[in-house]
Amino acid sequence: GAVVSQHPSRVICKSGTSVKIECRSLDFQATTMFWYRQFPKKSLMLMATSNEGSKATYEQGVEKDKFLINHASLTLSTLTVTSAHPEDSSFYICSARTGENSPLHFGNGTRLTVT
Amino acid sequence: QKEVEQDPGPLSVPEGAIVSLNCTYSNSAFQYFMWYRQYSRKGPELLMYTYSSGNKEDGRFTAQVDKSSKYISLFIRDSQPSDSATYLCAIMISSGSARQLTFGSGTQLTVLP
C-alpha cells in the first residue's frame, strides 16, 4: 500500500519552454502532497506543500511563479516548471502521506534536463 | 549545528557484513524516526518508521532509537550487493507539515560481492 506514482521519469526540454510533472497517490487519498528537489549527492530540499483545493505553500527562496503547483484532486498534484532555464535542471520528487503523523512515501522522481 | 547529522560516507563493506548507519539530532521535540533507502536516480523508499525508543526489527533491518542520547541507528544484517544505495535518516516533529520533517545528508553504502 501507499504507492506514489510520478510521471514522467525523465524529460528534456529547451530553455523557455514549460514542463509539467504529475504526482499521483495510487491507493490512498492525499489532501497534502509535497514537492522536493534534489541536487546530485545532496539531500532532499522541500520546495512546496501542495494542498488539495487551495493554494500551495512555498518554501523560502522558491519562486511560486516559476514552479506552479496545482492539486486538483485528492490523488493528483502537478508541478509545472515555467520558462525553464538550464539551472532548473534537477531531480524533482513528490511525496504524500496517508495520515498526519505517517511517514512520507515518495514517487520515483523526475529528472529534468533543460538545454 | 544542523538539526540532523548523519555519518558521512561513503561506506564500503564486504557481502555478509553487518552495517551500522547512524544519525544524531539536536531537537528533543523530534518524535518520529524514519530510514529511507534511495537507489541512484530513484525516489527514496521507506524502510523503517518508529516513534519510540528501543529497537524495531524488520527482516534483516533493525532500527534503533535512543531518545535520551538523541541518536538513531539502522543495522543491516547479512548485507547484500542489492543493499548498495544511499540511506537517509529522517526525523519529524509531531505536525501535519512536512516542514517539520528533517532529513540527514545521507550515507552512501556499497556492499561488495
PDB file of C-alpha atoms in Angstrom:
ATOM      1  CA  GLY A   1       0.000   0.000   0.000  1.00  0.00           C
ATOM      2  CA  ALA A   2       0.863   3.731  -0.026  1.00  0.00           C
ATOM      3  CA  VAL A   3       2.151   3.908  -3.566  1.00  0.00           C
ATOM      4  CA  VAL A   4       3.038   7.245  -5.103  1.00  0.00           C
ATOM      5  CA  SER A   5       3.442   7.387  -8.858  1.00  0.00           C
ATOM      6  CA  GLN A   6       5.312  10.163 -10.631  1.00  0.00           C
ATOM      7  CA  HIS A   7       5.413  10.880 -14.354  1.00  0.00           C
ATOM      8  CA  PRO A   8       7.460  11.389 -16.432  1.00  0.00           C
ATOM      9  CA  SER A   9      10.589   9.798 -15.035  1.00  0.00           C
ATOM     10  CA  ARG A  10      12.793  11.785 -17.344  1.00  0.00           C
ATOM     11  CA  VAL A  11      12.257  14.837 -19.521  1.00  0.00           C
ATOM     12  CA  ILE A  12      14.465  17.006 -21.684  1.00  0.00           C
ATOM     13  CA  CYS A  13      13.218  20.404 -22.754  1.00  0.00           C
ATOM     14  CA  LYS A  14      14.534  23.559 -24.345  1.00  0.00           C
ATOM     15  CA  SER A  15      15.096  26.806 -22.481  1.00  0.00           C
ATOM     16  CA  GLY A  16      11.976  28.909 -22.310  1.00  0.00           C
ATOM     17  CA  THR A  17       9.506  26.070 -22.506  1.00  0.00           C
ATOM     18  CA  SER A  18       7.328  24.708 -19.701  1.00  0.00           C
ATOM     19  CA  VAL A  19       7.286  21.202 -18.296  1.00  0.00           C
ATOM     20  CA  LYS A  20       4.559  19.537 -16.262  1.00  0.00           C
ATOM     21  CA  ILE A  21       5.258  16.756 -13.764  1.00  0.00           C
ATOM     22  CA  GLU A  22       2.425  14.662 -12.351  1.00  0.00           C
ATOM     23  CA  CYS A  23       2.261  13.022  -8.946  1.00  0.00           C
ATOM     24  CA  ARG A  24      -0.467  10.544  -8.081  1.00  0.00           C
ATOM     25  CA  SER A  25      -1.318   8.646  -4.925  1.00  0.00           C
ATOM     26  CA  LEU A  26      -2.470   5.300  -6.304  1.00  0.00           C
ATOM     27  CA  ASP A  27      -4.097   3.573  -3.357  1.00  0.00           C
ATOM     28  CA  PHE A  28      -4.883   6.338  -0.918  1.00  0.00           C
ATOM     29  CA  GLN A  29      -6.179   9.871  -0.872  1.00  0.00           C
ATOM     30  CA  ALA A  30      -3.775  12.675  -0.095  1.00  0.00           C
ATOM     31  CA  THR A  31      -5.085  16.104   0.827  1.00  0.00           C
ATOM     32  CA  THR A  32      -1.486  17.214   1.024  1.00  0.00           C
ATOM     33  CA  MET A  33       1.449  16.355  -1.213  1.00  0.00           C
ATOM     34  CA  PHE A  34       4.983  17.626  -1.055  1.00  0.00           C
ATOM     35  CA  TRP A  35       7.458  18.548  -3.763  1.00  0.00           C
ATOM     36  CA  TYR A  36      11.184  18.158  -3.261  1.00  0.00           C
ATOM     37  CA  ARG A  37      14.237  18.946  -5.308  1.00  0.00           C
ATOM     38  CA  GLN A  38      17.461  17.009  -5.034  1.00  0.00           C
ATOM     39  CA  PHE A  39      20.872  18.025  -6.338  1.00  0.00           C
ATOM     40  CA  PRO A  40      23.499  15.368  -7.096  1.00  0.00           C
ATOM     41  CA  LYS A  41      24.801  13.707  -3.953  1.00  0.00           C
ATOM     42  CA  LYS A  42      22.755  16.053  -1.796  1.00  0.00           C
ATOM     43  CA  SER A  43      19.787  15.511   0.445  1.00  0.00           C
ATOM     44  CA  LEU A  44      16.210  16.448  -0.311  1.00  0.00           C
ATOM     45  CA  MET A  45      15.129  20.078  -0.300  1.00  0.00           C
ATOM     46  CA  LEU A  46      11.463  20.809   0.315  1.00  0.00           C
ATOM     47  CA  MET A  47      10.139  23.174  -2.328  1.00  0.00           C
ATOM     48  CA  ALA A  48       6.453  23.419  -1.555  1.00  0.00           C
ATOM     49  CA  THR A  49       3.448  21.837   0.057  1.00  0.00           C
ATOM     50  CA  SER A  50       0.571  21.141  -2.286  1.00  0.00           C
ATOM     51  CA  ASN A  51      -2.889  21.432  -0.728  1.00  0.00           C
ATOM     52  CA  GLU A  52      -5.962  19.964  -2.368  1.00  0.00           C
ATOM     53  CA  GLY A  53      -8.421  22.687  -3.232  1.00  0.00           C
ATOM     54  CA  SER A  54      -6.263  25.580  -2.102  1.00  0.00           C
ATOM     55  CA  LYS A  55      -3.023  27.369  -2.885  1.00  0.00           C
ATOM     56  CA  ALA A  56       0.307  25.704  -2.396  1.00  0.00           C
ATOM     57  CA  THR A  57       2.664  26.813   0.336  1.00  0.00           C
ATOM     58  CA  TYR A  58       6.148  27.574  -0.929  1.00  0.00           C
ATOM     59  CA  GLU A  59       9.383  27.428   0.996  1.00  0.00           C
ATOM     60  CA  GLN A  60      11.560  30.472   1.293  1.00  0.00           C
ATOM     61  CA  GLY A  61      13.530  31.118  -1.869  1.00  0.00           C
ATOM     62  CA  VAL A  62      11.274  29.070  -4.145  1.00  0.00           C
ATOM     63  CA  GLU A  63       9.649  31.162  -6.860  1.00  0.00           C
ATOM     64  CA  LYS A  64       5.959  30.378  -6.958  1.00  0.00           C
ATOM     65  CA  ASP A  65       5.551  31.888 -10.422  1.00  0.00           C
ATOM     66  CA  LYS A  66       8.250  29.617 -11.795  1.00  0.00           C
ATOM     67  CA  PHE A  67       7.129  26.441 -10.054  1.00  0.00           C
ATOM     68  CA  LEU A  68       3.360  26.283 -10.435  1.00  0.00           C
ATOM     69  CA  ILE A  69       1.603  23.714  -8.315  1.00  0.00           C
ATOM     70  CA  ASN A  70      -1.938  22.500  -8.830  1.00  0.00           C
ATOM     71  CA  HIS A  71      -3.621  19.977  -6.550  1.00  0.00           C
ATOM     72  CA  ALA A  72      -6.870  19.426  -8.378  1.00  0.00           C
ATOM     73  CA  SER A  73      -7.994  16.197  -6.724  1.00  0.00           C
ATOM     74  CA  LEU A  74      -7.279  14.022  -3.707  1.00  0.00           C
ATOM     75  CA  THR A  75      -4.965  11.835  -5.759  1.00  0.00           C
ATOM     76  CA  LEU A  76      -3.212  14.220  -8.145  1.00  0.00           C
ATOM     77  CA  SER A  77      -0.792  17.087  -7.793  1.00  0.00           C
ATOM     78  CA  THR A  78       1.124  18.659 -10.647  1.00  0.00           C
ATOM     79  CA  LEU A  79       4.284  20.743 -10.706  1.00  0.00           C
ATOM     80  CA  THR A  80       4.837  22.915 -13.776  1.00  0.00           C
ATOM     81  CA  VAL A  81       8.264  24.398 -14.325  1.00  0.00           C
ATOM     82  CA  THR A  82       7.626  27.517 -16.389  1.00  0.00           C
ATOM     83  CA  SER A  83      10.117  29.260 -18.688  1.00  0.00           C
ATOM     84  CA  ALA A  84      12.606  26.547 -17.914  1.00  0.00           C
ATOM     85  CA  HIS A  85      16.241  27.519 -17.638  1.00  0.00           C
ATOM     86  CA  PRO A  86      19.310  25.265 -17.562  1.00  0.00           C
ATOM     87  CA  GLU A  87      19.712  25.985 -13.847  1.00  0.00           C
ATOM     88  CA  ASP A  88      16.298  24.369 -13.301  1.00  0.00           C
ATOM     89  CA  SER A  89      17.832  21.059 -14.368  1.00  0.00           C
ATOM     90  CA  SER A  90      17.498  18.794 -11.363  1.00  0.00           C
ATOM     91  CA  PHE A  91      15.800  15.761  -9.851  1.00  0.00           C
ATOM     92  CA  TYR A  92      12.274  16.559  -8.680  1.00  0.00           C
ATOM     93  CA  ILE A  93      10.493  14.194  -6.317  1.00  0.00           C
ATOM     94  CA  CYS A  94       6.967  14.276  -4.965  1.00  0.00           C
ATOM     95  CA  SER A  95       5.686  12.635  -1.817  1.00  0.00           C
ATOM     96  CA  ALA A  96       2.499  12.074   0.126  1.00  0.00           C
ATOM     97  CA  ARG A  97       1.386  10.589   3.413  1.00  0.00           C
ATOM     98  CA  THR A  98      -1.623   8.529   4.432  1.00  0.00           C
ATOM     99  CA  GLY A  99      -2.164  10.390   7.682  1.00  0.00           C
ATOM    100  CA  GLU A 100      -0.969  13.359   9.677  1.00  0.00           C
ATOM    101  CA  ASN A 101       1.862  11.675  11.565  1.00  0.00           C
ATOM    102  CA  SER A 102       2.508   8.998   8.979  1.00  0.00           C
ATOM    103  CA  PRO A 103       5.813   8.813   7.145  1.00  0.00           C
ATOM    104  CA  LEU A 104       6.188  10.254   3.664  1.00  0.00           C
ATOM    105  CA  HIS A 105       6.028   7.959   0.663  1.00  0.00           C
ATOM    106  CA  PHE A 106       7.920   9.147  -2.372  1.00  0.00           C
ATOM    107  CA  GLY A 107       7.473   8.901  -6.098  1.00  0.00           C
ATOM    108  CA  ASN A 108      10.363   7.710  -8.229  1.00  0.00           C
ATOM    109  CA  GLY A 109      11.336  11.211  -9.213  1.00  0.00           C
ATOM    110  CA  THR A 110      11.615  13.140 -12.468  1.00  0.00           C
ATOM    111  CA  ARG A 111      14.971  14.025 -13.916  1.00  0.00           C
ATOM    112  CA  LEU A 112      14.609  17.320 -15.737  1.00  0.00           C
ATOM    113  CA  THR A 113      17.268  18.468 -18.173  1.00  0.00           C
ATOM    114  CA  VAL A 114      16.906  21.908 -19.729  1.00  0.00           C
ATOM    115  CA  THR A 115      19.062  22.502 -22.779  1.00  0.00           C
TER     116      THR A 115
ATOM    117  CA  GLN B   1      24.840  22.994  14.040  1.00  0.00           C
ATOM    118  CA  LYS B   2      22.489  21.092  11.759  1.00  0.00           C
ATOM    119  CA  GLU B   3      19.360  19.662  13.324  1.00  0.00           C
ATOM    120  CA  VAL B   4      20.193  16.214  12.000  1.00  0.00           C
ATOM    121  CA  GLU B   5      23.731  14.964  11.494  1.00  0.00           C
ATOM    122  CA  GLN B   6      24.372  11.793   9.580  1.00  0.00           C
ATOM    123  CA  ASP B   7      27.661   9.938   9.397  1.00  0.00           C
ATOM    124  CA  PRO B   8      29.268  10.864   6.109  1.00  0.00           C
ATOM    125  CA  GLY B   9      30.060   8.110   3.637  1.00  0.00           C
ATOM    126  CA  PRO B  10      30.936   6.549   1.510  1.00  0.00           C
ATOM    127  CA  LEU B  11      30.860   3.231   3.340  1.00  0.00           C
ATOM    128  CA  SER B  12      32.109   0.071   1.666  1.00  0.00           C
ATOM    129  CA  VAL B  13      31.668  -3.391   3.209  1.00  0.00           C
ATOM    130  CA  PRO B  14      32.014  -6.999   2.052  1.00  0.00           C
ATOM    131  CA  GLU B  15      28.915  -9.067   1.393  1.00  0.00           C
ATOM    132  CA  GLY B  16      27.547 -10.630   4.560  1.00  0.00           C
ATOM    133  CA  ALA B  17      28.852  -7.895   6.865  1.00  0.00           C
ATOM    134  CA  ILE B  18      26.738  -6.133   9.460  1.00  0.00           C
ATOM    135  CA  VAL B  19      26.266  -2.496   8.530  1.00  0.00           C
ATOM    136  CA  SER B  20      25.637   0.269  11.040  1.00  0.00           C
ATOM    137  CA  LEU B  21      24.276   3.609   9.868  1.00  0.00           C
ATOM    138  CA  ASN B  22      23.847   6.439  12.337  1.00  0.00           C
ATOM    139  CA  CYS B  23      22.276   9.842  12.860  1.00  0.00           C
ATOM    140  CA  THR B  24      22.212  12.267  15.734  1.00  0.00           C
ATOM    141  CA  TYR B  25      19.736  15.054  16.256  1.00  0.00           C
ATOM    142  CA  SER B  26      19.587  18.120  18.412  1.00  0.00           C
ATOM    143  CA  ASN B  27      15.873  18.900  18.812  1.00  0.00           C
ATOM    144  CA  SER B  28      14.276  16.919  21.618  1.00  0.00           C
ATOM    145  CA  ALA B  29      10.854  17.694  20.106  1.00  0.00           C
ATOM    146  CA  PHE B  30      11.514  15.171  17.350  1.00  0.00           C
ATOM    147  CA  GLN B  31       9.179  12.256  17.850  1.00  0.00           C
ATOM    148  CA  TYR B  32       9.090  10.203  14.679  1.00  0.00           C
ATOM    149  CA  PHE B  33      12.055   8.489  13.110  1.00  0.00           C
ATOM    150  CA  MET B  34      12.410   7.070   9.643  1.00  0.00           C
ATOM    151  CA  TRP B  35      15.007   5.445   7.469  1.00  0.00           C
ATOM    152  CA  TYR B  36      14.820   5.631   3.704  1.00  0.00           C
ATOM    153  CA  ARG B  37      16.828   3.827   1.060  1.00  0.00           C
ATOM    154  CA  GLN B  38      17.485   5.608  -2.213  1.00  0.00           C
ATOM    155  CA  TYR B  39      18.877   3.892  -5.250  1.00  0.00           C
ATOM    156  CA  SER B  40      20.564   6.000  -7.882  1.00  0.00           C
ATOM    157  CA  ARG B  41      18.072   8.033  -9.925  1.00  0.00           C
ATOM    158  CA  LYS B  42      15.103   6.784  -7.902  1.00  0.00           C
ATOM    159  CA  GLY B  43      12.938   8.255  -5.184  1.00  0.00           C
ATOM    160  CA  PRO B  44      13.543   7.363  -1.524  1.00  0.00           C
ATOM    161  CA  GLU B  45      11.898   4.155  -0.337  1.00  0.00           C
ATOM    162  CA  LEU B  46      10.665   3.919   3.239  1.00  0.00           C
ATOM    163  CA  LEU B  47      12.457   1.150   5.141  1.00  0.00           C
ATOM    164  CA  MET B  48      11.628   1.751   8.778  1.00  0.00           C
ATOM    165  CA  TYR B  49       9.323   4.015  10.772  1.00  0.00           C
ATOM    166  CA  THR B  50       9.259   4.227  14.527  1.00  0.00           C
ATOM    167  CA  TYR B  51       8.355   6.641  17.281  1.00  0.00           C
ATOM    168  CA  SER B  52       9.591   5.034  20.465  1.00  0.00           C
ATOM    169  CA  SER B  53      12.961   4.376  21.987  1.00  0.00           C
ATOM    170  CA  GLY B  54      14.262   0.876  21.550  1.00  0.00           C
ATOM    171  CA  ASN B  55      14.633  -1.493  18.654  1.00  0.00           C
ATOM    172  CA  LYS B  56      12.322  -2.294  15.775  1.00  0.00           C
ATOM    173  CA  GLU B  57      13.155  -5.188  13.528  1.00  0.00           C
ATOM    174  CA  ASP B  58      12.004  -5.983  10.003  1.00  0.00           C
ATOM    175  CA  GLY B  59      13.795  -8.849   8.321  1.00  0.00           C
ATOM    176  CA  ARG B  60      17.475  -8.017   8.018  1.00  0.00           C
ATOM    177  CA  PHE B  61      16.896  -4.428   9.141  1.00  0.00           C
ATOM    178  CA  THR B  62      16.823  -3.151  12.708  1.00  0.00           C
ATOM    179  CA  ALA B  63      16.097   0.456  13.614  1.00  0.00           C
ATOM    180  CA  GLN B  64      17.315   1.627  16.986  1.00  0.00           C
ATOM    181  CA  VAL B  65      16.274   4.836  18.697  1.00  0.00           C
ATOM    182  CA  ASP B  66      17.814   6.298  21.843  1.00  0.00           C
ATOM    183  CA  LYS B  67      15.885   9.447  22.681  1.00  0.00           C
ATOM    184  CA  SER B  68      17.959  10.181  25.774  1.00  0.00           C
ATOM    185  CA  SER B  69      21.100  10.406  23.645  1.00  0.00           C
ATOM    186  CA  LYS B  70      19.281  11.766  20.568  1.00  0.00           C
ATOM    187  CA  TYR B  71      20.811   9.020  18.496  1.00  0.00           C
ATOM    188  CA  ILE B  72      19.288   6.692  15.915  1.00  0.00           C
ATOM    189  CA  SER B  73      20.789   3.796  14.032  1.00  0.00           C
ATOM    190  CA  LEU B  74      19.919   1.413  11.249  1.00  0.00           C
ATOM    191  CA  PHE B  75      21.556  -2.008  11.274  1.00  0.00           C
ATOM    192  CA  ILE B  76      21.627  -4.227   8.217  1.00  0.00           C
ATOM    193  CA  ARG B  77      22.468  -7.872   8.835  1.00  0.00           C
ATOM    194  CA  ASP B  78      23.884 -10.200   6.205  1.00  0.00           C
ATOM    195  CA  SER B  79      24.342  -7.299   3.815  1.00  0.00           C
ATOM    196  CA  GLN B  80      23.856  -7.978   0.125  1.00  0.00           C
ATOM    197  CA  PRO B  81      25.109  -6.183  -3.011  1.00  0.00           C
ATOM    198  CA  SER B  82      21.490  -5.182  -3.607  1.00  0.00           C
ATOM    199  CA  ASP B  83      21.682  -3.118  -0.399  1.00  0.00           C
ATOM    200  CA  SER B  84      24.108  -0.767  -2.151  1.00  0.00           C
ATOM    201  CA  ALA B  85      22.322   2.574  -2.076  1.00  0.00           C
ATOM    202  CA  THR B  86      22.177   5.865  -0.205  1.00  0.00           C
ATOM    203  CA  TYR B  87      20.483   5.671   3.180  1.00  0.00           C
ATOM    204  CA  LEU B  88      18.734   8.712   4.580  1.00  0.00           C
ATOM    205  CA  CYS B  89      17.538   9.188   8.105  1.00  0.00           C
ATOM    206  CA  ALA B  90      14.539  11.452   8.572  1.00  0.00           C
ATOM    207  CA  ILE B  91      13.170  12.830  11.797  1.00  0.00           C
ATOM    208  CA  MET B  92       9.873  14.539  12.345  1.00  0.00           C
ATOM    209  CA  ILE B  93       8.165  16.676  14.940  1.00  0.00           C
ATOM    210  CA  SER B  94       4.526  15.823  15.502  1.00  0.00           C
ATOM    211  CA  SER B  95       2.887  18.013  12.931  1.00  0.00           C
ATOM    212  CA  GLY B  96       0.889  17.858   9.724  1.00  0.00           C
ATOM    213  CA  SER B  97       3.540  19.859   7.911  1.00  0.00           C
ATOM    214  CA  ALA B  98       6.460  18.390   6.012  1.00  0.00           C
ATOM    215  CA  ARG B  99       8.386  21.441   7.171  1.00  0.00           C
ATOM    216  CA  GLN B 100       8.798  19.576  10.420  1.00  0.00           C
ATOM    217  CA  LEU B 101      10.465  16.655   8.663  1.00  0.00           C
ATOM    218  CA  THR B 102      14.247  16.931   8.562  1.00  0.00           C
ATOM    219  CA  PHE B 103      16.497  14.670   6.502  1.00  0.00           C
ATOM    220  CA  GLY B 104      20.051  13.693   7.168  1.00  0.00           C
ATOM    221  CA  SER B 105      22.525  14.243   4.362  1.00  0.00           C
ATOM    222  CA  GLY B 106      22.644  10.542   3.517  1.00  0.00           C
ATOM    223  CA  THR B 107      25.240   7.789   3.711  1.00  0.00           C
ATOM    224  CA  GLN B 108      26.270   6.055   0.508  1.00  0.00           C
ATOM    225  CA  LEU B 109      26.724   2.325   1.080  1.00  0.00           C
ATOM    226  CA  THR B 110      28.440  -0.131  -1.234  1.00  0.00           C
ATOM    227  CA  VAL B 111      28.293  -3.848  -0.484  1.00  0.00           C
ATOM    228  CA  LEU B 112      30.998  -5.670  -2.377  1.00  0.00           C
ATOM    229  CA  PRO B 113      30.271  -9.190  -3.672  1.00  0.00           C
TER     230      PRO B 113
END
